Coordinates of C-alpha atoms in Angstrom, one line a residue:
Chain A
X1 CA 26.6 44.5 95.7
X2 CA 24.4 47.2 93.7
X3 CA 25.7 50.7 93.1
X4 CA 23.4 53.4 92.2
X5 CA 24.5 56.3 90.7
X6 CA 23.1 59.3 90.7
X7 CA 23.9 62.9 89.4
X8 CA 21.4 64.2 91.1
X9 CA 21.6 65.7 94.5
X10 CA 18.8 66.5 96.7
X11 CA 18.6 70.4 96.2
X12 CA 18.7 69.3 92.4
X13 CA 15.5 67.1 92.5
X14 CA 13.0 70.1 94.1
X15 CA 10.1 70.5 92.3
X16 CA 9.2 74.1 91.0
X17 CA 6.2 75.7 90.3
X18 CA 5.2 79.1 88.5
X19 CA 2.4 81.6 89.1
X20 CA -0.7 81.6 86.8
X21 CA 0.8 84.5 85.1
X22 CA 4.1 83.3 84.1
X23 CA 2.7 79.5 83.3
X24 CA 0.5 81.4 80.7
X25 CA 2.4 84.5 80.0
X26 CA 5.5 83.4 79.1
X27 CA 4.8 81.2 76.2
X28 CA 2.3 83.3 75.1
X29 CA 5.1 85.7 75.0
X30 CA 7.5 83.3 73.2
X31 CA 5.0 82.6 70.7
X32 CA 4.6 86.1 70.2
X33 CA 8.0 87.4 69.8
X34 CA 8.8 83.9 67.3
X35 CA 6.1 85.3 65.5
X36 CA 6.9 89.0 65.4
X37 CA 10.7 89.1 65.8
X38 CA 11.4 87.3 62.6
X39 CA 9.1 89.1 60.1
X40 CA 11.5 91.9 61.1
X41 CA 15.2 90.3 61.9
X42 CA 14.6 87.2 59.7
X43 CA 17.8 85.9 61.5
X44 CA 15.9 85.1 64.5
X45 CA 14.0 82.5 62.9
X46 CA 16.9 80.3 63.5
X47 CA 15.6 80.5 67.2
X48 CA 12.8 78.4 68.5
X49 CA 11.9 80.2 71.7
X50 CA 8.4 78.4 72.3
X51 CA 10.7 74.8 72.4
X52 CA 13.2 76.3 75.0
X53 CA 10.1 77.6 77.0
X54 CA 8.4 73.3 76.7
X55 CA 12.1 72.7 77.8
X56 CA 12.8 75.1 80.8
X57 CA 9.1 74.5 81.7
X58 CA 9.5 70.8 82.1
X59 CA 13.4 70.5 83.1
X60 CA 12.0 72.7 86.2
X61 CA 8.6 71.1 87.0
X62 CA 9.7 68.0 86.8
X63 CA 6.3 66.1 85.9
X64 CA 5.7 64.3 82.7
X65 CA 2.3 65.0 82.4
X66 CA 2.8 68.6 83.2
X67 CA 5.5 68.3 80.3
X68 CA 4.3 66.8 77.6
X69 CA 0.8 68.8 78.0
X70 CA 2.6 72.1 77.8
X71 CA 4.3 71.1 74.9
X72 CA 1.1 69.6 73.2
X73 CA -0.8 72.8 73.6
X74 CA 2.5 75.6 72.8
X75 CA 3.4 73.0 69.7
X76 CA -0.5 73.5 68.3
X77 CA -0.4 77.4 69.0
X78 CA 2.7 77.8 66.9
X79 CA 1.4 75.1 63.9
X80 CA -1.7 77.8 63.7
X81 CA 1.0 80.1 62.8
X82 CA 2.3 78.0 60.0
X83 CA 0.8 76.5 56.7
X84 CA 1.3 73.3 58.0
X85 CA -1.8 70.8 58.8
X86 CA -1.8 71.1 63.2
X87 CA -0.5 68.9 65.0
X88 CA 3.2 68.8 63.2
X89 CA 5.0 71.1 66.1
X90 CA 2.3 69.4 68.6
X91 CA 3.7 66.2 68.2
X92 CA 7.3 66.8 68.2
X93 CA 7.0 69.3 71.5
X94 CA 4.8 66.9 73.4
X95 CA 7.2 64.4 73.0
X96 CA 9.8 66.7 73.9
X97 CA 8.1 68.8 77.4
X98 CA 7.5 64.9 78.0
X99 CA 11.6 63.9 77.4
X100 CA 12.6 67.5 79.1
X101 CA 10.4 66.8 82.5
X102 CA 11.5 62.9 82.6
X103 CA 15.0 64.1 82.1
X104 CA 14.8 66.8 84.9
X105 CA 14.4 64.1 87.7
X106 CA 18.0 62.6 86.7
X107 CA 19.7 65.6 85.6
X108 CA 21.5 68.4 87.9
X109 CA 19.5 70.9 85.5
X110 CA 20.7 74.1 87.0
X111 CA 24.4 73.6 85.5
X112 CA 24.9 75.8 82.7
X113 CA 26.6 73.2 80.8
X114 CA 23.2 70.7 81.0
X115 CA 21.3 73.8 79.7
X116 CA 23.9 74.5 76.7
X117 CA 24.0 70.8 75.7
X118 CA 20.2 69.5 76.6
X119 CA 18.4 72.3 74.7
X120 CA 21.1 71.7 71.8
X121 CA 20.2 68.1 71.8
X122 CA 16.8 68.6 71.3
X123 CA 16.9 71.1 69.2
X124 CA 18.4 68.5 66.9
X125 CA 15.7 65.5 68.2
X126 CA 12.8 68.3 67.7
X127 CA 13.6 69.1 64.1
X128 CA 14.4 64.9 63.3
X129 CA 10.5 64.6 64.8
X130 CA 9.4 66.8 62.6
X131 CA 11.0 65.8 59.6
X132 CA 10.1 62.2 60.4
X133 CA 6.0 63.0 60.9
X134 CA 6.3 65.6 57.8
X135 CA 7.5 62.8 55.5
X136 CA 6.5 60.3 57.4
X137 CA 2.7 60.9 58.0
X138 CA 1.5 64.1 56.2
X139 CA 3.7 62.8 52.9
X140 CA 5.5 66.5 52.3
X141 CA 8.7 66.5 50.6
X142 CA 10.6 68.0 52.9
X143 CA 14.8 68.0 52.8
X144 CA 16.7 68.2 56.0
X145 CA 19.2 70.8 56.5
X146 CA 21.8 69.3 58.4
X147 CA 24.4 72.0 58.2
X148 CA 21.3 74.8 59.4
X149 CA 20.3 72.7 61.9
X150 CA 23.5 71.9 63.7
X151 CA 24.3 75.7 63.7
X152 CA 20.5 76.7 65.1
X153 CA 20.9 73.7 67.8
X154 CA 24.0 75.2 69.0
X155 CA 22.3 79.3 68.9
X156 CA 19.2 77.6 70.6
X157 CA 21.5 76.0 73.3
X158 CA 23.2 79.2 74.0
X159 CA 20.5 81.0 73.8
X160 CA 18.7 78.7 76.6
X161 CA 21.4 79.3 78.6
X162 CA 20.3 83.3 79.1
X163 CA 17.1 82.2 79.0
X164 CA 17.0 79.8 81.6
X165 CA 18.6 82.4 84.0
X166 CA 15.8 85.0 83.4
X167 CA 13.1 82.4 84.1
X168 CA 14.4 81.1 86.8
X169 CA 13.5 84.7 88.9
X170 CA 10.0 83.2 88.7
X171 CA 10.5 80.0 90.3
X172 CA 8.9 79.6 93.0
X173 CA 9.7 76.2 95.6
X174 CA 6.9 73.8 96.5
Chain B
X1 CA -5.5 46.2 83.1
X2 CA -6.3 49.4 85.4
X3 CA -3.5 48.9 88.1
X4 CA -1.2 48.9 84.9
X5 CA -2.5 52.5 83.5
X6 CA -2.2 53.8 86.8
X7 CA 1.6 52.8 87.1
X8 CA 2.5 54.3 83.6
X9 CA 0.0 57.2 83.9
X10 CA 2.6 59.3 82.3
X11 CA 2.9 57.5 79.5
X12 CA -0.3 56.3 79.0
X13 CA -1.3 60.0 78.7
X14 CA 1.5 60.9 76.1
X15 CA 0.5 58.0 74.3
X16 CA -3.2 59.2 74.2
X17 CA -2.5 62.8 73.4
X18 CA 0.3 61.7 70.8
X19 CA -2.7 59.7 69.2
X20 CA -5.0 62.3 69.1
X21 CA -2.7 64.7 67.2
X22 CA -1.9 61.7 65.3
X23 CA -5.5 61.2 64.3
X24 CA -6.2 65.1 63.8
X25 CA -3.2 65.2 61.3
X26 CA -4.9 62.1 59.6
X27 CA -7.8 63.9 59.3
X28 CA -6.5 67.6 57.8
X29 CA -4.6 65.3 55.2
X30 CA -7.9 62.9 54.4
X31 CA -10.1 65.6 54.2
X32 CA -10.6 66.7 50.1
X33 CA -8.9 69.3 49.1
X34 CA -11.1 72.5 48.9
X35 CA -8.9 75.4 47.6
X36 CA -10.9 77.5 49.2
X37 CA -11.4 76.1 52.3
X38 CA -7.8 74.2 53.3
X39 CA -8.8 73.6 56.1
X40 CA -11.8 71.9 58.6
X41 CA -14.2 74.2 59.9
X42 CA -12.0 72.3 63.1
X43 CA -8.8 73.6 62.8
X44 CA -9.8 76.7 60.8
X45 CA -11.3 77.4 64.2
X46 CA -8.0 76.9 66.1
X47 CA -6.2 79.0 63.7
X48 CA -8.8 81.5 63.7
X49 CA -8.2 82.4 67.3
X50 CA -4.6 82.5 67.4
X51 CA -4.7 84.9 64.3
X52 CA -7.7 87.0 66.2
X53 CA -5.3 86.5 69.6
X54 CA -2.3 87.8 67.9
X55 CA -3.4 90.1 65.2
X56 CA -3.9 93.6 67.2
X57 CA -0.8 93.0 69.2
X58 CA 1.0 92.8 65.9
X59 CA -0.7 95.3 64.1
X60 CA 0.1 97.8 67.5
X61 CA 3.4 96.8 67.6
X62 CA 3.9 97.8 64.0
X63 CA 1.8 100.7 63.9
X64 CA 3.4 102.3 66.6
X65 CA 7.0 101.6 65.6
X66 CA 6.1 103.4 62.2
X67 CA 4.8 106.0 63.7
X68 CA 7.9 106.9 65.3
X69 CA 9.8 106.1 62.4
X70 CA 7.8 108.4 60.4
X71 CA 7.7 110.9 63.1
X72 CA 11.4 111.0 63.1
X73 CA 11.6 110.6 59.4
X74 CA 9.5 113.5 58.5
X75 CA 10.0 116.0 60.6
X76 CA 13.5 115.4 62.6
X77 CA 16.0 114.0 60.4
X78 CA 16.1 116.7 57.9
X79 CA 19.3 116.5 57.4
X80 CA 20.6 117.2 53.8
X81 CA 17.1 117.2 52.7
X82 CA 17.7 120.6 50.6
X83 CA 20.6 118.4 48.5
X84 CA 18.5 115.1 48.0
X85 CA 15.6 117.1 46.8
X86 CA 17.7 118.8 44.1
X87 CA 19.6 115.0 43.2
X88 CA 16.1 114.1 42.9
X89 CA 14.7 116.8 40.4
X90 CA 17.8 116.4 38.5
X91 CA 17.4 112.6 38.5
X92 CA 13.5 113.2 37.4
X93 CA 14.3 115.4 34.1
X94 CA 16.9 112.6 33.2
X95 CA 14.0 110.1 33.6
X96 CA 11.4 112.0 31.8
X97 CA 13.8 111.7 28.3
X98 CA 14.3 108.1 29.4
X99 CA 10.8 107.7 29.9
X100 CA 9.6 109.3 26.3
X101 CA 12.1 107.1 24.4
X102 CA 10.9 103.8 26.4
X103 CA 7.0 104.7 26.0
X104 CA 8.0 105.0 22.1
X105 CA 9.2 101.6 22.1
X106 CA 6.3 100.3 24.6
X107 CA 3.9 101.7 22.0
X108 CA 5.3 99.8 18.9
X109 CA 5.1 96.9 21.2
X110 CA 1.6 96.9 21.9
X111 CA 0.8 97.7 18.4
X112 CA 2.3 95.0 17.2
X113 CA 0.6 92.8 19.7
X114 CA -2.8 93.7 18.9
X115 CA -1.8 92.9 15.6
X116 CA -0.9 89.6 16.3
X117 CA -4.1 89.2 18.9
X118 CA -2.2 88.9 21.5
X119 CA -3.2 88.3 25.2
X120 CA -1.9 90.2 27.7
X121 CA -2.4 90.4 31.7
X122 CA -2.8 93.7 33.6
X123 CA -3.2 94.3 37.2
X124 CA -6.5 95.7 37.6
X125 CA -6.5 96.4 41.6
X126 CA -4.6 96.0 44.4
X127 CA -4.4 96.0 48.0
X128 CA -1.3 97.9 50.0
X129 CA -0.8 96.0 53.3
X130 CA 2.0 96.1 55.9
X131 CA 4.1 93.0 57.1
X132 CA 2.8 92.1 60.8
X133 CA 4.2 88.8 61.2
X134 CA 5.5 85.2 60.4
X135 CA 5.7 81.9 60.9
X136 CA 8.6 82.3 63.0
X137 CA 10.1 79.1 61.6
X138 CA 12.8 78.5 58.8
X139 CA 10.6 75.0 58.3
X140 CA 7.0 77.4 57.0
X141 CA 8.3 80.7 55.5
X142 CA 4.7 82.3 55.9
X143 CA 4.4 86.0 56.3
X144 CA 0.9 87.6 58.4
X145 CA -0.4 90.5 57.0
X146 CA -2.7 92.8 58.0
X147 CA -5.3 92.6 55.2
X148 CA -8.0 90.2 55.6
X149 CA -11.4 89.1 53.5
X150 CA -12.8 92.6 55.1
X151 CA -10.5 94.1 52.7
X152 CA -11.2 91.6 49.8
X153 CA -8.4 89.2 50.0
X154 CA -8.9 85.8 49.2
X155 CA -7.3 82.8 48.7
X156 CA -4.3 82.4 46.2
X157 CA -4.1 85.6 45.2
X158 CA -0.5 87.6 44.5
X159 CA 1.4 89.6 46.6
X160 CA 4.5 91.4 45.0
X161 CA 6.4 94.2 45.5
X162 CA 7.6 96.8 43.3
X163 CA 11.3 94.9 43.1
X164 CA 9.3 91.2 42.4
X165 CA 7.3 88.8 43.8
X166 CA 6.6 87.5 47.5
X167 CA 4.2 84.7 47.2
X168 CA 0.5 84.1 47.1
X169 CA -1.9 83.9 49.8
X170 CA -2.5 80.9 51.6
X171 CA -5.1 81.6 54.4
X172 CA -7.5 84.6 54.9
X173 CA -9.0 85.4 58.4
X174 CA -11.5 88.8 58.2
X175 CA -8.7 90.8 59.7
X176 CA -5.5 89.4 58.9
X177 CA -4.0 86.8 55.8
X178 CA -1.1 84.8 55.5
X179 CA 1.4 84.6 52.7
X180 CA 3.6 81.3 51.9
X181 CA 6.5 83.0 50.3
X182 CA 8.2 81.8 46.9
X183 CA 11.4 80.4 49.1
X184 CA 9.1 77.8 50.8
X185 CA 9.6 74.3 49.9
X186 CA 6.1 73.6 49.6
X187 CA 5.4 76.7 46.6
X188 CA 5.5 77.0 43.4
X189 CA 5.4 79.2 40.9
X190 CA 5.8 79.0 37.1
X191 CA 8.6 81.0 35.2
X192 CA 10.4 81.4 32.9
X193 CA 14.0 82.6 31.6
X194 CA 13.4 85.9 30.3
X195 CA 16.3 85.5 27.6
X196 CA 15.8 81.6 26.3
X197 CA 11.9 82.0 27.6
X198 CA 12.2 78.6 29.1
X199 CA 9.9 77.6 31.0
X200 CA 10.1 76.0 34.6
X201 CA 9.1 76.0 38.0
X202 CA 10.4 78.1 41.0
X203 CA 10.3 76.7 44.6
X204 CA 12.1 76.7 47.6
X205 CA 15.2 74.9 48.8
X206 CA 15.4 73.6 52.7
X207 CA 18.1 76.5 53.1
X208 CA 15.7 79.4 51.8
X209 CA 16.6 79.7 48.2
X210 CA 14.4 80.0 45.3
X211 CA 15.0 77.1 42.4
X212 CA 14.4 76.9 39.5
X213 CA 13.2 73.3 38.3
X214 CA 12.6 71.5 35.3
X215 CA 14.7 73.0 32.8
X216 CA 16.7 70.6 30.7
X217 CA 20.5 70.1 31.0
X218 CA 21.4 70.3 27.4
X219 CA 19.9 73.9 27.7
X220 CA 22.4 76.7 28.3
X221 CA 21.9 79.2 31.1
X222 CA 24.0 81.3 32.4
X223 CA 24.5 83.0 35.6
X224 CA 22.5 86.7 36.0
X225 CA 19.7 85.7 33.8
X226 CA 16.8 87.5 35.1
X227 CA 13.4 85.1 36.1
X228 CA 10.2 86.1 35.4
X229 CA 6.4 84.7 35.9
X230 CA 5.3 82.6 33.6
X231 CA 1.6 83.6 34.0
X232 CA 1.0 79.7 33.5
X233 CA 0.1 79.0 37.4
X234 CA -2.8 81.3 36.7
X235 CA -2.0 82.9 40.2
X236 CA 0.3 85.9 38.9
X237 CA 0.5 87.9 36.2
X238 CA 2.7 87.3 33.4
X239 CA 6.5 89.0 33.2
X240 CA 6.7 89.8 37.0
X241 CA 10.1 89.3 37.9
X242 CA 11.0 86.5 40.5
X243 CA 14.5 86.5 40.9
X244 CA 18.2 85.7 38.7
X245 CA 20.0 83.0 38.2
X246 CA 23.4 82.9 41.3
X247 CA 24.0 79.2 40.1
X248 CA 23.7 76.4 37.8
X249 CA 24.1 72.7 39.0
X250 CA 23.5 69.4 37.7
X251 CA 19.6 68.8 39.3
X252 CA 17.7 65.7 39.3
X253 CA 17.0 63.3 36.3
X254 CA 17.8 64.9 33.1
X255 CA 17.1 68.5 35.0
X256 CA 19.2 71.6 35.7
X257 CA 19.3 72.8 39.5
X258 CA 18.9 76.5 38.8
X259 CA 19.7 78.8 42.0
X260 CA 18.1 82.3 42.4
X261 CA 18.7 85.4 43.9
X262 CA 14.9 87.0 44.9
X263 CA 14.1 89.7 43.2
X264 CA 12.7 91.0 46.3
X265 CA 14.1 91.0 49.5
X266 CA 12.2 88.9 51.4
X267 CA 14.2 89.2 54.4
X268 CA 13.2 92.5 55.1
X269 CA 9.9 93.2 54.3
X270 CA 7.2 95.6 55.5
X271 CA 4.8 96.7 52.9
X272 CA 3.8 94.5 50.4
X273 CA 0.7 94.9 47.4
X274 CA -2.4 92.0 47.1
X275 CA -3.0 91.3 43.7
X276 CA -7.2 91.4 43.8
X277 CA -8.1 91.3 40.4
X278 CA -6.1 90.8 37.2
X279 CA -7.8 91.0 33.5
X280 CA -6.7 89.3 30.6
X281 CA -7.4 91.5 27.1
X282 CA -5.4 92.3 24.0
X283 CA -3.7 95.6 24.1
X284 CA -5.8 98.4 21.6
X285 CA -4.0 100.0 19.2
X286 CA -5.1 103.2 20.1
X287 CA -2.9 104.3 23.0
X288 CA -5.7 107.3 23.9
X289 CA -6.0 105.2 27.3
X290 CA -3.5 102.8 27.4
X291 CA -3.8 100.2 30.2
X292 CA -0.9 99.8 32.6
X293 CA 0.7 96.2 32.2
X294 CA 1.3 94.0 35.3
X295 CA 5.5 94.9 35.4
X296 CA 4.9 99.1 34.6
X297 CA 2.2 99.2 37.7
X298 CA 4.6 97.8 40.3
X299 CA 6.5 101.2 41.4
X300 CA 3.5 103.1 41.4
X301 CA 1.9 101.2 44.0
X302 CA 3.3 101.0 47.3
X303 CA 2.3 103.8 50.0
X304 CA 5.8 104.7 50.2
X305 CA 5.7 106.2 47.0
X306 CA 3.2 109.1 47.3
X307 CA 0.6 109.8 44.2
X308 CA 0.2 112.8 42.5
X309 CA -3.7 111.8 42.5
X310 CA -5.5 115.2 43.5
X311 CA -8.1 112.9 45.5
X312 CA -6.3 112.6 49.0
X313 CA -8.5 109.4 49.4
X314 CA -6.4 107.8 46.7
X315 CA -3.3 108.2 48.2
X316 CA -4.4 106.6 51.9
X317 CA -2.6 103.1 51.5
X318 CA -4.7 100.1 51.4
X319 CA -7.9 102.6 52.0
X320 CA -11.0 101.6 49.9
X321 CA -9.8 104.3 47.3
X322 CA -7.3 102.4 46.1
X323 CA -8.1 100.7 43.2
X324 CA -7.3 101.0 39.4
X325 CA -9.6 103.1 37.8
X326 CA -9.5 102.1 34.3
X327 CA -12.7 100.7 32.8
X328 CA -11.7 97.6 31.1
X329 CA -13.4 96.3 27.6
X330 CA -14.1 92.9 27.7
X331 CA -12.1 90.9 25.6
X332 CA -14.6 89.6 22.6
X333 CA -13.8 86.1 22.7
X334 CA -13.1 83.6 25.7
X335 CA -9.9 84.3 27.8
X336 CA -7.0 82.1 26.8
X337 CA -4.0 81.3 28.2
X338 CA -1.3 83.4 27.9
X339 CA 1.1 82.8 25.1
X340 CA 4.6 82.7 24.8

């Protein structure tokens, strides 16, 4: 006999959708404020508020596609900002909105612990990504800052957690 | 073949878009490096309208907060202003002695240099600008400012502030520049130990820190040692300072790891100065109009600090007034390179 397990309920797999305004407001607005915020508290670059906006927006949507192409076009927005060649924050956010919306189908995403510990993790798998096409593909000698980036997953993850709870005012149910 | 794409539509479509970002990275690295032009006329585009998109917002936001700082500054929080202003004249005539017996010395200097034919950089204009934004990320420490190529800014130029250096320019859009600071790990700057007058190169650790590289480990250097510009980079001046040494560690090879403290505080920046032109010449002996060197200009600079220039225009920050004046003479021969 086959058992399926699930940690999903029913109420846990709807599918939400946003208005016009808030799909292209808010990570405008993240982009903005990660921007702005650190040129004047540089302590809030440990954040990475456009990568918690690619995760809520695919954790709640739910659709891969939808996922990974938010996170391709909010990852080349914020490599515009940087010196980097484009396409360095593209690539690790699509694969990320695409990981976050695939994830959202089997995870109970509305727990707080899930949005403490998801965000944390890929926090952790966003920064490897980047690292690993830096090096990787683009040749830079980048060093990874393990200690830095265990402390900013775990700020990111709580962090998501207050987040999450604002956004989810604009949710609207399908 | 299609009944397969269909089925993994999802991940055909991440595969397709990864590839295309893939490609488009292969491309910006391919592409011959023009420093000029970094980038493609492609991507300059891209960046181009997220700097116009985010520009004004930035430059409101910032305006707006200094007005009310300045507002409140200037003519609320007057509090004890009576007792600062008399600290401050007293401080002034103590400076003025200090100031004749350091000129004294500054004077032999120079005459002594011109002897030797010595070369010597002066900042010969700058451009104030304000601190509108970042990167946002601890992985590109860039800074946005809110001078562009309308206001004569190119590529690779300085940007310092009275306490040291910040970086050089990167990218110039007509409204707007960007600034990869010294801490990044992609910059680098040359210096040099103002004591031994070693020479190395300063650039940025994954954690933020300047370092300072390629000095030999049977060398001695101790902790406090102030780090200036080398000049040798050819992007700033000579004798600017960059930082001092917090640290010294064994490095790679046969190399020191040399930790700095920045001379500036780059953490908290909001008005900066664009080195636009800099002149190499040996110093005259007759000090009748003696040329300010690239360290003395620094503190007179920023817009904080108001001139005593009667011509108001002159003292509007980053207004087309504010430029050098001195006439320079060419030097008679062919610029060198500076010399230790």
């Amino acid at each position: 006999m086959r058992v399926t397990l699930t940690y999903t309920s029913r109420e846990e797999i709807e599918v939400h959708r946003f208005s016009v305004w808030v799909t292209l407001g808010v990570p405008l607005l993240a982009l903005f404020l990660q921007a702005f915020l650190p040129a004047r508290w540089h302590f809030f670059s440990l954040f990475d508020l456009p990568l918690l906006v690619t995760i809520y927006f695919g954790m709640t949507r739910r659709s891969p596609v939808s996922g990974l192409v938010t996170g391709s076009l909010i990852g080349l927005v914020q490599d515009s900002l940087t010196h980097q060649p484009l396409g360095l924050y593209g690539i690790a956010k699509t694969l990320i909105g695409f990981a976050a919306s695939s994830l959202g189908v089997k995870l109970d995403v509305d727990s707080p612990l899930t949005r403490l510990l998801l965000p944390a993790a890929f926090y952790i798998v966003h920064q490897a990504i980047y690292f690993l096409v830096a090096r990787g593909l683009v040749r830079q000698t980048l060093d990874w800052p393990w200690l830095y980036t265990l402390g900013a997953a775990l700020a990111n993850g709580i962090l998501a957690v207050v987040l999450f709870a604002i956004l989810d005012r604009f949710k609207q149910r399908t | 073949m299609e009944r397969i794409i269909g089925r993994y539509r999802s991940l055909t479509i991440l595969v397709a878009v990864l590839f295309a970002q893939v490609l488009g990275l292969a491309v910006q690295v391919k592409r011959p490096a023009d420093p000029a032009h970094p980038d493609g006329p492609s991507t300059r585009l891209i960046r181009l309208w997220v700097a116009s998109a985010f520009t004004p917002v930035e430059k409101l936001f910032v305006g707006s907060s200094r007005w009310t700082r300045e507002t409140w500054r200037d003519y609320i929080d007057l509090h004890n202003v009576r007792q600062e202003n008399r600290d401050l004249r007293q401080q002034l005539e103590e400076m003025r002695i200090q100031q004749a017996r350091v000129q004294q010395d500054a004077e032999q200097a120079r005459r002594l240099q011109a002897l030797l034919g010595f070369k010597e950089q002066f900042i010969q204009q700058t451009v104030a600008a304000q601190v509108i934004g970042s990167s946002g990320s601890e992985l590109s420490r860039v800074l946005t400012l809110d001078k562009g190529s309308r206001d004569g800014v190119h590529n690779d130029m300085a940007v310092i502030t009275p306490d040291g250096v910040v970086g050089k320019i990167v990218r110039v859009f007509p409204g707007s520049s960007q600034v990869l600071e010294i801490t990044d790990q992609s910059s680098g700057v040359g210096a040099l130990l103002e004591k031994s007058r070693l020479q190395g190169i300063v650039k940025g650790t994954p954690e933020g820190d300047p370092m300072l590289d390629y000095i030999m480990v049977d060398e001695s250097v101790g902790a406090g040692e102030r780090v200036l510009t080398s000049g040798g980079d050819r992007i700033f001046p000579k004798g600017l300072p960059i930082g001092s040494v917090t640290r010294v560690e064994k490095g790679h090879d046969l190399f020191h790891a040399i930790y700095l403290k920045p001379a500036a505080d780059l953490s908290r920046l909001e008005e900066v100065l664009i080195i636009t032109k800099v002149e190499e010449r040996t110093p005259a002996t007759d000090q009748a109009d003696t040329p300010h060197r690239a360290a003395d200009i620094l503190a007179q600079r920023l817009p904080s600090v108001p001139s005593k220039s009667a011509d108001p225009a002159a003292e509007k920050p980053g207004a087309p007034g504010d430029k050098k004046p001195p006439a320079p003479t060419p030097p008679p021969d062919k610029p060198q390179g500076v010399r230790q």
